[in-house]
Amino acid sequence: MIERKDKKPIRKRQANKTVAKTKVKAAVRKRGFASAPSRLLYVALYKPYDVLSQFTGEAGQRTLAEIDLPLGVYAAGRLDKDSEGLLLLSNDGPFIDRLIHPKNGHPRSYLVQVERVPDDGALDQLRSGVIIKGYQTKPCTVELLTSEPDLPSRTPPIRERKNIPTAWLKITLSEGKNRQVRRMTAAVGFPTLRLVRESIGNLKLDGLQPGEWKIVSTDDIL
């Protein structure tokens, strides 16, 4: 029998490949992007103003990386940089897909401070649906609040004009188009000054302060 002289080098190369793969897998686990998480996590966060709903951004931008969140979670949907409030994060991809898919229409409620006080005609327009960028929004629930909601102060505060009053609305949508609430209130002549998402499905802020988070379950959400 002829003995292969290259047997040992082959084993060495195979060993090197095994070590390299192990290092890659360890690095993936360290960053929290394991393909099959051992524990499914659902995190309710009060996203602060001026923070992107993602972990990376351009130079000078604030991101979720500044908050000490569990590894491996990512945002279920988005909340604009200049908006605040409830942001759900998870490592359960199928659940996130089900939650944010338009056909499921899970309600999302927003506390919205607008410039001036909307009249009944403007409120009815919002409830019935308005045209934004060629799209008519679906009917929604709109309530004119009689008092200012108990919210943490915003840094920086909104731009106020002494001679122009403001009002607070509670708007509940079953859809989530890009910057939809702001575009809706602008379309009826009452620009949004501050926007705080209060709830997603059954999940509420429940006393969280900006930058604070808590672990929740799927039963808390839907």
mmCIF file of C-alpha atoms in Angstrom:
data_model
loop_
_atom_site.group_PDB
_atom_site.id
_atom_site.type_symbol
_atom_site.label_atom_id
_atom_site.label_comp_id
_atom_site.label_asym_id
_atom_site.label_seq_id
_atom_site.Cartn_x
_atom_site.Cartn_y
_atom_site.Cartn_z
ATOM 1 C CA MET A 1 0.000 0.000 0.000
ATOM 2 C CA ILE A 2 1.320 3.397 -0.916
ATOM 3 C CA GLU A 3 1.211 5.777 2.031
ATOM 4 C CA ARG A 4 0.089 9.338 1.339
ATOM 5 C CA LYS A 5 2.825 11.708 2.295
ATOM 6 C CA ASP A 6 0.490 14.683 2.477
ATOM 7 C CA LYS A 7 -1.817 13.121 5.072
ATOM 8 C CA LYS A 8 -0.525 15.180 8.015
ATOM 9 C CA PRO A 9 -0.595 18.525 6.184
ATOM 10 C CA ILE A 10 -4.197 17.808 5.148
ATOM 11 C CA ARG A 11 -5.139 17.158 8.774
ATOM 12 C CA LYS A 12 -3.408 20.362 9.757
ATOM 13 C CA ARG A 13 -5.349 22.361 7.191
ATOM 14 C CA GLN A 14 -8.602 20.782 8.343
ATOM 15 C CA ALA A 15 -7.770 21.624 11.930
ATOM 16 C CA ASN A 16 -7.051 25.220 10.966
ATOM 17 C CA LYS A 17 -10.433 25.460 9.225
ATOM 18 C CA THR A 18 -12.167 24.108 12.331
ATOM 19 C CA VAL A 19 -10.439 26.675 14.537
ATOM 20 C CA ALA A 20 -11.344 29.497 12.116
ATOM 21 C CA LYS A 21 -15.002 28.470 12.062
ATOM 22 C CA THR A 22 -15.072 28.299 15.862
ATOM 23 C CA LYS A 23 -13.655 31.825 16.088
ATOM 24 C CA VAL A 24 -16.253 33.156 13.649
ATOM 25 C CA LYS A 25 -19.105 31.522 15.570
ATOM 26 C CA ALA A 26 -17.769 32.915 18.850
ATOM 27 C CA ALA A 27 -17.587 36.403 17.348
ATOM 28 C CA VAL A 28 -21.150 36.118 16.073
ATOM 29 C CA ARG A 29 -22.366 35.044 19.522
ATOM 30 C CA LYS A 30 -20.485 37.896 21.174
ATOM 31 C CA ARG A 31 -22.223 40.468 18.977
ATOM 32 C CA GLY A 32 -25.570 38.872 19.761
ATOM 33 C CA PHE A 33 -26.542 37.823 16.250
ATOM 34 C CA ALA A 34 -26.713 34.062 16.746
ATOM 35 C CA SER A 35 -29.015 32.512 14.140
ATOM 36 C CA ALA A 36 -30.901 30.452 16.730
ATOM 37 C CA PRO A 37 -31.154 32.337 20.038
ATOM 38 C CA SER A 38 -31.396 30.073 23.073
ATOM 39 C CA ARG A 39 -33.808 32.507 24.720
ATOM 40 C CA LEU A 40 -36.401 34.666 23.006
ATOM 41 C CA LEU A 41 -36.437 38.208 24.348
ATOM 42 C CA TYR A 42 -39.057 40.964 24.144
ATOM 43 C CA VAL A 43 -38.002 44.379 25.379
ATOM 44 C CA ALA A 44 -40.174 47.476 25.926
ATOM 45 C CA LEU A 45 -38.029 50.622 25.689
ATOM 46 C CA TYR A 46 -38.857 54.295 26.153
ATOM 47 C CA LYS A 47 -36.897 55.622 23.194
ATOM 48 C CA PRO A 48 -35.622 59.117 23.951
ATOM 49 C CA TYR A 49 -35.956 62.077 21.603
ATOM 50 C CA ASP A 50 -33.166 62.482 19.010
ATOM 51 C CA VAL A 51 -32.170 58.791 19.095
ATOM 52 C CA LEU A 52 -32.381 56.577 15.998
ATOM 53 C CA SER A 53 -34.320 53.309 16.263
ATOM 54 C CA GLN A 54 -31.197 51.353 15.283
ATOM 55 C CA PHE A 55 -27.786 50.490 16.673
ATOM 56 C CA THR A 56 -25.641 52.158 14.023
ATOM 57 C CA GLY A 57 -25.630 55.606 12.481
ATOM 58 C CA GLU A 58 -23.466 58.249 10.904
ATOM 59 C CA ALA A 59 -20.920 60.307 12.817
ATOM 60 C CA GLY A 60 -22.608 62.462 15.437
ATOM 61 C CA GLN A 61 -25.921 60.593 15.395
ATOM 62 C CA ARG A 62 -27.307 59.109 18.583
ATOM 63 C CA THR A 63 -28.378 55.470 18.337
ATOM 64 C CA LEU A 64 -29.693 52.652 20.510
ATOM 65 C CA ALA A 65 -26.070 51.644 21.090
ATOM 66 C CA GLU A 66 -25.890 54.251 23.867
ATOM 67 C CA ILE A 67 -28.508 52.278 25.836
ATOM 68 C CA ASP A 68 -27.430 49.113 27.662
ATOM 69 C CA LEU A 69 -29.883 46.761 25.947
ATOM 70 C CA PRO A 70 -29.719 42.925 25.828
ATOM 71 C CA LEU A 71 -27.580 41.554 23.013
ATOM 72 C CA GLY A 72 -29.226 40.319 19.842
ATOM 73 C CA VAL A 73 -32.467 42.320 19.923
ATOM 74 C CA TYR A 74 -33.539 44.710 17.189
ATOM 75 C CA ALA A 75 -36.429 47.107 16.751
ATOM 76 C CA ALA A 76 -39.858 45.862 15.719
ATOM 77 C CA GLY A 77 -40.719 48.608 13.278
ATOM 78 C CA ARG A 78 -39.446 52.121 13.752
ATOM 79 C CA LEU A 79 -39.966 55.299 15.694
ATOM 80 C CA ASP A 80 -38.566 58.420 14.067
ATOM 81 C CA LYS A 81 -35.540 60.202 15.498
ATOM 82 C CA ASP A 82 -37.639 63.214 16.524
ATOM 83 C CA SER A 83 -40.339 61.057 18.134
ATOM 84 C CA GLU A 84 -40.290 59.458 21.565
ATOM 85 C CA GLY A 85 -41.906 56.686 23.489
ATOM 86 C CA LEU A 86 -42.550 52.978 23.241
ATOM 87 C CA LEU A 87 -40.248 50.940 21.035
ATOM 88 C CA LEU A 88 -40.433 47.148 21.071
ATOM 89 C CA LEU A 89 -37.245 45.175 20.466
ATOM 90 C CA SER A 90 -36.823 41.422 20.135
ATOM 91 C CA ASN A 91 -34.664 38.618 18.768
ATOM 92 C CA ASP A 92 -37.806 36.742 17.661
ATOM 93 C CA GLY A 93 -37.864 37.454 13.928
ATOM 94 C CA PRO A 94 -41.136 35.632 13.074
ATOM 95 C CA PHE A 95 -42.949 37.423 15.905
ATOM 96 C CA ILE A 96 -41.674 40.827 14.725
ATOM 97 C CA ASP A 97 -42.743 40.068 11.156
ATOM 98 C CA ARG A 98 -46.210 39.116 12.370
ATOM 99 C CA LEU A 99 -46.483 42.209 14.566
ATOM 100 C CA ILE A 100 -45.532 44.780 11.940
ATOM 101 C CA HIS A 101 -47.154 43.187 8.882
ATOM 102 C CA PRO A 102 -49.795 45.625 7.536
ATOM 103 C CA LYS A 103 -52.479 42.948 7.192
ATOM 104 C CA ASN A 104 -52.531 42.353 10.956
ATOM 105 C CA GLY A 105 -53.330 45.970 11.851
ATOM 106 C CA HIS A 106 -52.288 45.970 15.501
ATOM 107 C CA PRO A 107 -53.261 49.303 17.115
ATOM 108 C CA ARG A 108 -50.598 51.878 18.010
ATOM 109 C CA SER A 109 -51.498 54.883 20.153
ATOM 110 C CA TYR A 110 -49.689 58.235 20.136
ATOM 111 C CA LEU A 111 -49.858 61.283 22.366
ATOM 112 C CA VAL A 112 -49.488 64.214 20.006
ATOM 113 C CA GLN A 113 -48.930 67.864 20.866
ATOM 114 C CA VAL A 114 -50.010 70.097 18.003
ATOM 115 C CA GLU A 115 -49.819 73.787 17.271
ATOM 116 C CA ARG A 116 -53.172 75.517 17.901
ATOM 117 C CA VAL A 117 -56.381 73.769 18.976
ATOM 118 C CA PRO A 118 -58.038 71.587 16.308
ATOM 119 C CA ASP A 119 -61.726 72.193 15.716
ATOM 120 C CA ASP A 120 -64.326 69.467 15.212
ATOM 121 C CA GLY A 121 -63.904 69.624 11.436
ATOM 122 C CA ALA A 122 -60.185 68.909 11.625
ATOM 123 C CA LEU A 123 -60.712 66.084 14.125
ATOM 124 C CA ASP A 124 -63.335 64.493 11.885
ATOM 125 C CA GLN A 125 -60.954 64.721 8.925
ATOM 126 C CA LEU A 126 -58.259 62.907 10.869
ATOM 127 C CA ARG A 127 -60.720 60.224 11.964
ATOM 128 C CA SER A 128 -62.039 59.659 8.446
ATOM 129 C CA GLY A 129 -58.630 59.617 6.749
ATOM 130 C CA VAL A 130 -56.572 62.249 4.957
ATOM 131 C CA ILE A 131 -54.495 62.202 1.794
ATOM 132 C CA ILE A 132 -50.738 62.123 2.386
ATOM 133 C CA LYS A 133 -48.361 61.644 -0.550
ATOM 134 C CA GLY A 134 -51.187 60.281 -2.711
ATOM 135 C CA TYR A 135 -52.326 57.772 -0.072
ATOM 136 C CA GLN A 136 -55.520 58.008 1.984
ATOM 137 C CA THR A 137 -54.976 56.984 5.569
ATOM 138 C CA LYS A 138 -57.304 54.454 7.128
ATOM 139 C CA PRO A 139 -59.984 55.573 9.582
ATOM 140 C CA CYS A 140 -58.564 55.969 13.075
ATOM 141 C CA THR A 141 -59.472 57.055 16.590
ATOM 142 C CA VAL A 142 -58.709 60.670 17.546
ATOM 143 C CA GLU A 143 -59.405 62.227 20.934
ATOM 144 C CA LEU A 144 -58.821 65.852 21.937
ATOM 145 C CA LEU A 145 -57.427 65.656 25.470
ATOM 146 C CA THR A 146 -58.756 68.083 28.062
ATOM 147 C CA SER A 147 -55.472 68.215 29.991
ATOM 148 C CA GLU A 148 -51.782 67.743 29.277
ATOM 149 C CA PRO A 149 -50.650 64.118 29.700
ATOM 150 C CA ASP A 150 -48.199 63.277 32.465
ATOM 151 C CA LEU A 151 -44.996 62.814 30.464
ATOM 152 C CA PRO A 152 -41.302 63.331 31.200
ATOM 153 C CA SER A 153 -39.995 66.693 30.010
ATOM 154 C CA ARG A 154 -38.268 66.633 26.659
ATOM 155 C CA THR A 155 -34.671 67.710 26.103
ATOM 156 C CA PRO A 156 -34.570 70.036 24.283
ATOM 157 C CA PRO A 157 -38.123 71.310 24.905
ATOM 158 C CA ILE A 158 -40.450 72.009 21.992
ATOM 159 C CA ARG A 159 -40.372 75.396 20.274
ATOM 160 C CA GLU A 160 -43.223 77.389 21.754
ATOM 161 C CA ARG A 161 -44.683 80.682 20.538
ATOM 162 C CA LYS A 162 -46.308 82.845 23.198
ATOM 163 C CA ASN A 163 -49.269 83.921 21.093
ATOM 164 C CA ILE A 164 -50.078 80.466 19.685
ATOM 165 C CA PRO A 165 -51.719 77.865 21.952
ATOM 166 C CA THR A 166 -51.066 74.142 21.723
ATOM 167 C CA ALA A 167 -53.271 71.092 22.264
ATOM 168 C CA TRP A 168 -52.783 67.391 22.952
ATOM 169 C CA LEU A 169 -54.416 64.620 20.934
ATOM 170 C CA LYS A 170 -54.501 60.862 21.412
ATOM 171 C CA ILE A 171 -54.381 59.181 18.002
ATOM 172 C CA THR A 172 -54.723 55.416 17.573
ATOM 173 C CA LEU A 173 -53.751 53.946 14.207
ATOM 174 C CA SER A 174 -53.942 50.453 12.753
ATOM 175 C CA GLU A 175 -51.200 51.169 10.211
ATOM 176 C CA GLY A 176 -47.729 52.670 10.291
ATOM 177 C CA LYS A 177 -46.740 54.678 7.226
ATOM 178 C CA ASN A 178 -43.532 56.714 7.349
ATOM 179 C CA ARG A 179 -44.036 59.809 9.557
ATOM 180 C CA GLN A 180 -47.758 59.228 9.265
ATOM 181 C CA VAL A 181 -48.974 61.080 12.362
ATOM 182 C CA ARG A 182 -46.947 64.193 11.590
ATOM 183 C CA ARG A 183 -48.138 64.239 8.003
ATOM 184 C CA MET A 184 -51.752 63.705 9.035
ATOM 185 C CA THR A 185 -51.853 66.617 11.501
ATOM 186 C CA ALA A 186 -50.019 68.862 9.032
ATOM 187 C CA ALA A 187 -52.539 67.965 6.315
ATOM 188 C CA VAL A 188 -55.405 69.383 8.415
ATOM 189 C CA GLY A 189 -53.423 72.490 9.407
ATOM 190 C CA PHE A 190 -52.156 71.588 12.885
ATOM 191 C CA PRO A 191 -48.415 70.763 12.803
ATOM 192 C CA THR A 192 -47.078 68.256 15.319
ATOM 193 C CA LEU A 193 -44.736 69.708 17.938
ATOM 194 C CA ARG A 194 -44.158 66.615 20.073
ATOM 195 C CA LEU A 195 -45.012 62.981 19.456
ATOM 196 C CA VAL A 196 -44.861 60.186 22.037
ATOM 197 C CA ARG A 197 -45.898 56.622 21.234
ATOM 198 C CA GLU A 198 -47.886 55.417 24.218
ATOM 199 C CA SER A 199 -48.768 51.845 23.273
ATOM 200 C CA ILE A 200 -48.348 48.994 20.789
ATOM 201 C CA GLY A 201 -51.182 46.470 20.954
ATOM 202 C CA ASN A 202 -51.748 45.875 24.673
ATOM 203 C CA LEU A 203 -48.248 46.986 25.654
ATOM 204 C CA LYS A 204 -47.946 50.422 27.284
ATOM 205 C CA LEU A 205 -45.151 52.679 28.496
ATOM 206 C CA ASP A 206 -46.372 52.201 32.081
ATOM 207 C CA GLY A 207 -44.134 54.680 33.867
ATOM 208 C CA LEU A 208 -40.900 54.068 31.955
ATOM 209 C CA GLN A 209 -38.600 57.069 31.701
ATOM 210 C CA PRO A 210 -36.608 57.946 28.552
ATOM 211 C CA GLY A 211 -33.832 55.396 28.100
ATOM 212 C CA GLU A 212 -35.387 52.873 30.518
ATOM 213 C CA TRP A 213 -36.524 49.408 29.417
ATOM 214 C CA LYS A 214 -38.075 46.235 30.772
ATOM 215 C CA ILE A 215 -38.457 42.619 29.690
ATOM 216 C CA VAL A 216 -42.009 41.725 28.647
ATOM 217 C CA SER A 217 -43.773 38.673 27.226
ATOM 218 C CA THR A 218 -45.802 38.144 24.073
ATOM 219 C CA ASP A 219 -48.929 38.029 26.262
ATOM 220 C CA ASP A 220 -48.162 41.616 27.316
ATOM 221 C CA ILE A 221 -48.124 42.723 23.681
ATOM 222 C CA LEU A 222 -50.981 40.924 21.905
#
